[in-house]
Tab-separated table of C-alpha atoms in Angstrom:
chain	number	residue	atom	x	y	z
D	1	GLU	CA	9.922	12.193	17.541
D	2	ILE	CA	7.803	14.649	15.545
D	3	GLY	CA	5.797	11.738	14.136
D	4	GLU	CA	4.958	10.523	17.630
D	5	HIS	CA	3.904	14.060	18.572
D	6	ALA	CA	1.626	14.229	15.515
D	7	VAL	CA	-0.020	10.927	16.475
D	8	ALA	CA	-0.386	11.875	20.149
D	9	LYS	CA	-1.956	15.245	19.290
D	10	ASN	CA	-3.899	13.918	16.259
D	11	LYS	CA	-2.076	16.352	13.963
D	12	CYS	CA	-1.772	15.731	10.242
D	13	PHE	CA	1.631	14.469	9.125
D	14	SER	CA	2.488	14.492	5.432
D	15	MET	CA	5.363	13.385	3.249
D	16	ASN	CA	6.376	14.155	-0.304
D	17	LEU	CA	8.174	11.302	-2.065
D	18	SER	CA	10.253	14.124	-3.608
D	19	ALA	CA	12.419	12.216	-6.104
D	20	PRO	CA	12.427	8.719	-7.632
D	21	PHE	CA	15.825	7.793	-6.166
D	22	LEU	CA	14.858	8.554	-2.550
D	23	SER	CA	12.831	5.374	-2.058
D	24	GLN	CA	15.829	3.390	-3.288
D	25	PHE	CA	18.668	5.069	-1.402
D	26	PHE	CA	16.726	6.097	1.692
D	27	LYS	CA	14.354	3.146	1.951
D	28	GLU	CA	14.958	2.428	5.650
D	29	PRO	CA	14.378	6.032	6.845
D	30	MET	CA	11.311	6.198	4.598
D	31	LYS	CA	9.990	2.967	6.139
D	32	LYS	CA	10.368	4.537	9.589
D	33	VAL	CA	8.506	7.727	8.637
D	34	LEU	CA	5.725	6.233	6.517
D	35	PRO	CA	3.633	4.854	9.432
D	36	TYR	CA	3.180	8.428	10.669
D	37	CYS	CA	2.043	9.786	7.302
D	38	ASP	CA	-1.577	10.814	6.908
D	39	ILE	CA	-0.954	12.233	3.433
D	40	VAL	CA	1.629	11.051	0.906
D	41	PHE	CA	2.336	13.147	-2.180
D	42	GLY	CA	4.344	12.254	-5.255
D	43	ASN	CA	4.454	12.389	-9.008
D	44	GLU	CA	4.030	9.418	-11.334
D	45	ASP	CA	7.769	8.650	-11.554
D	46	GLU	CA	8.199	8.831	-7.791
D	47	ALA	CA	5.141	6.615	-7.278
D	48	ARG	CA	6.426	3.923	-9.641
D	49	ALA	CA	9.908	4.021	-8.099
D	50	PHE	CA	8.345	3.705	-4.633
D	51	ALA	CA	6.261	0.750	-5.827
D	52	LYS	CA	9.351	-0.998	-7.166
D	53	ASP	CA	11.420	-0.359	-4.045
D	54	PHE	CA	8.617	-1.331	-1.648
D	55	ALA	CA	7.591	-4.510	-3.515
D	56	ILE	CA	4.273	-3.187	-4.781
D	57	ASN	CA	4.041	-5.188	-7.958
D	58	SER	CA	2.249	-2.688	-10.135
D	59	GLU	CA	2.905	0.223	-12.461
D	60	ASP	CA	-0.746	1.344	-12.252
D	61	LEU	CA	-1.026	4.547	-10.210
D	62	HIS	CA	-4.465	3.649	-8.849
D	63	GLU	CA	-3.161	0.308	-7.587
D	64	ILE	CA	0.027	1.834	-6.147
D	65	ALA	CA	-2.020	4.499	-4.336
D	66	LYS	CA	-4.381	1.875	-2.938
D	67	LYS	CA	-1.548	-0.335	-1.680
D	68	LEU	CA	0.391	2.608	-0.250
D	69	SER	CA	-2.741	3.789	1.556
D	70	VAL	CA	-3.062	0.547	3.520
D	71	LEU	CA	0.553	0.197	4.608
D	72	PRO	CA	0.852	0.251	8.419
D	73	LYS	CA	-0.210	3.551	9.963
D	74	LYS	CA	0.082	4.727	13.581
D	75	ASN	CA	-2.814	7.214	13.701
D	76	ASN	CA	-6.008	5.241	13.134
D	77	LYS	CA	-8.232	8.304	13.563
D	78	ARG	CA	-7.989	9.076	9.842
D	79	SER	CA	-7.221	7.058	6.762
D	80	ARG	CA	-4.142	7.810	4.699
D	81	ILE	CA	-4.615	9.986	1.622
D	82	VAL	CA	-2.338	9.327	-1.347
D	83	ILE	CA	-1.973	11.914	-4.096
D	84	PHE	CA	-0.032	11.450	-7.332
D	85	THR	CA	0.408	14.240	-9.841
D	86	GLN	CA	1.215	13.507	-13.483
D	87	GLY	CA	2.283	16.766	-15.098
D	88	ALA	CA	-0.347	17.444	-17.755
D	89	GLY	CA	-2.127	14.193	-16.854
D	90	PRO	CA	-4.836	13.901	-14.211
D	91	THR	CA	-4.001	14.033	-10.526
D	92	VAL	CA	-4.840	10.756	-8.787
D	93	VAL	CA	-6.285	10.957	-5.263
D	94	PHE	CA	-6.896	7.856	-3.185
D	95	GLN	CA	-8.927	8.456	-0.028
D	96	ASP	CA	-11.233	6.252	2.039
D	97	ASN	CA	-10.743	3.294	-0.308
D	98	LYS	CA	-11.838	5.308	-3.357
D	99	VAL	CA	-9.850	6.767	-6.215
D	100	LYS	CA	-10.677	9.989	-8.003
D	101	GLU	CA	-8.913	11.650	-10.891
D	102	TYR	CA	-8.768	15.415	-11.277
D	103	PRO	CA	-8.087	16.709	-14.795
D	104	VAL	CA	-5.405	19.361	-15.094
D	105	VAL	CA	-6.329	22.698	-16.646
D	106	PRO	CA	-4.491	22.783	-19.978
D	107	ILE	CA	-1.744	25.316	-20.478
D	108	ALA	CA	-0.206	26.357	-23.768
D	109	PRO	CA	3.300	24.881	-24.152
D	110	GLU	CA	4.723	28.328	-24.886
D	111	SER	CA	3.463	29.505	-21.462
D	112	ILE	CA	5.524	26.875	-19.634
D	113	VAL	CA	8.784	28.481	-18.522
D	114	ASP	CA	10.151	26.137	-15.826
D	115	THR	CA	8.577	23.030	-14.285
D	116	ASN	CA	10.986	22.963	-11.319
D	117	GLY	CA	8.985	23.404	-8.151
D	118	ALA	CA	5.634	22.445	-9.683
D	119	GLY	CA	5.193	19.493	-7.322
D	120	ASP	CA	6.192	21.519	-4.274
D	121	ALA	CA	3.818	24.287	-5.343
D	122	PHE	CA	1.031	21.708	-5.684
D	123	VAL	CA	1.702	20.405	-2.170
D	124	GLY	CA	1.798	23.937	-0.724
D	125	GLY	CA	-1.425	24.942	-2.449
D	126	PHE	CA	-3.131	21.726	-1.379
D	127	LEU	CA	-2.040	22.001	2.253
D	128	ALA	CA	-3.003	25.693	2.434
D	129	GLU	CA	-6.622	24.638	1.944
D	130	TYR	CA	-6.361	21.327	3.826
D	131	VAL	CA	-5.352	23.050	7.081
D	132	LEU	CA	-8.481	25.191	6.714
D	133	ASP	CA	-10.514	21.956	6.619
D	134	LYS	CA	-11.626	22.504	3.026
D	135	ASP	CA	-13.062	19.655	0.960
D	136	MET	CA	-10.797	17.520	-1.234
D	137	ASP	CA	-11.915	19.149	-4.496
D	138	THR	CA	-10.957	22.589	-3.159
D	139	CYS	CA	-7.606	21.339	-1.836
D	140	VAL	CA	-6.655	19.645	-5.115
D	141	ASN	CA	-7.830	22.560	-7.239
D	142	ASN	CA	-5.786	24.999	-5.153
D	143	GLY	CA	-2.750	22.729	-5.484
D	144	MET	CA	-3.209	22.659	-9.242
D	145	HIS	CA	-3.637	26.433	-9.325
D	146	ALA	CA	-0.352	26.934	-7.437
D	147	ALA	CA	1.499	24.516	-9.739
D	148	HIS	CA	-0.081	26.182	-12.786
D	149	MET	CA	1.238	29.552	-11.606
D	150	ILE	CA	4.753	28.381	-10.745
D	151	ILE	CA	5.470	26.715	-14.093
D	152	GLN	CA	4.870	30.026	-15.849
D	153	VAL	CA	7.850	31.723	-14.165
D	154	SER	CA	11.553	30.998	-13.926
D	155	GLY	CA	12.581	29.481	-10.611
D	156	CYS	CA	10.364	29.166	-7.592
D	157	SER	CA	9.164	32.729	-7.233
D	158	LEU	CA	5.565	33.764	-7.456
D	159	PRO	CA	4.504	36.137	-10.197
D	160	GLU	CA	3.483	39.664	-9.193
D	161	GLN	CA	-0.186	40.050	-8.270
D	162	GLN	CA	-2.263	41.249	-11.172
């Protein structure tokens, strides 16, 4: 119902793949939601699990992103954006039939406290700029900044402002 509302009102609808097992155990619900998705987020493990479960015969993140981007979509007013994070590796963004990689700002291993929530922080940081109609570089960089901050603290709490 919310997907139909998003299409009818031309509102952005996004989904985070969230965990590698979800595409296996919740494949049918995911198939129902995916046509409404304007943006799909995931990490490299989630992307490869999705590819396996949805018969995308590739392990290459660029290829998976490309094939995921052209799966059936209800709102034809915008193309689907696919974003895969890779921890310390570059973030892969597929938009308008083009792929771009964004290098991650290095962080000293001793500064990493807890990586739980890094992906969610990335998505939140990205969407905070996306809803303000910022360009892709700004959205991705803000997502990376949020993830960079969250992995330096225990749990999913933001550090005090400095």
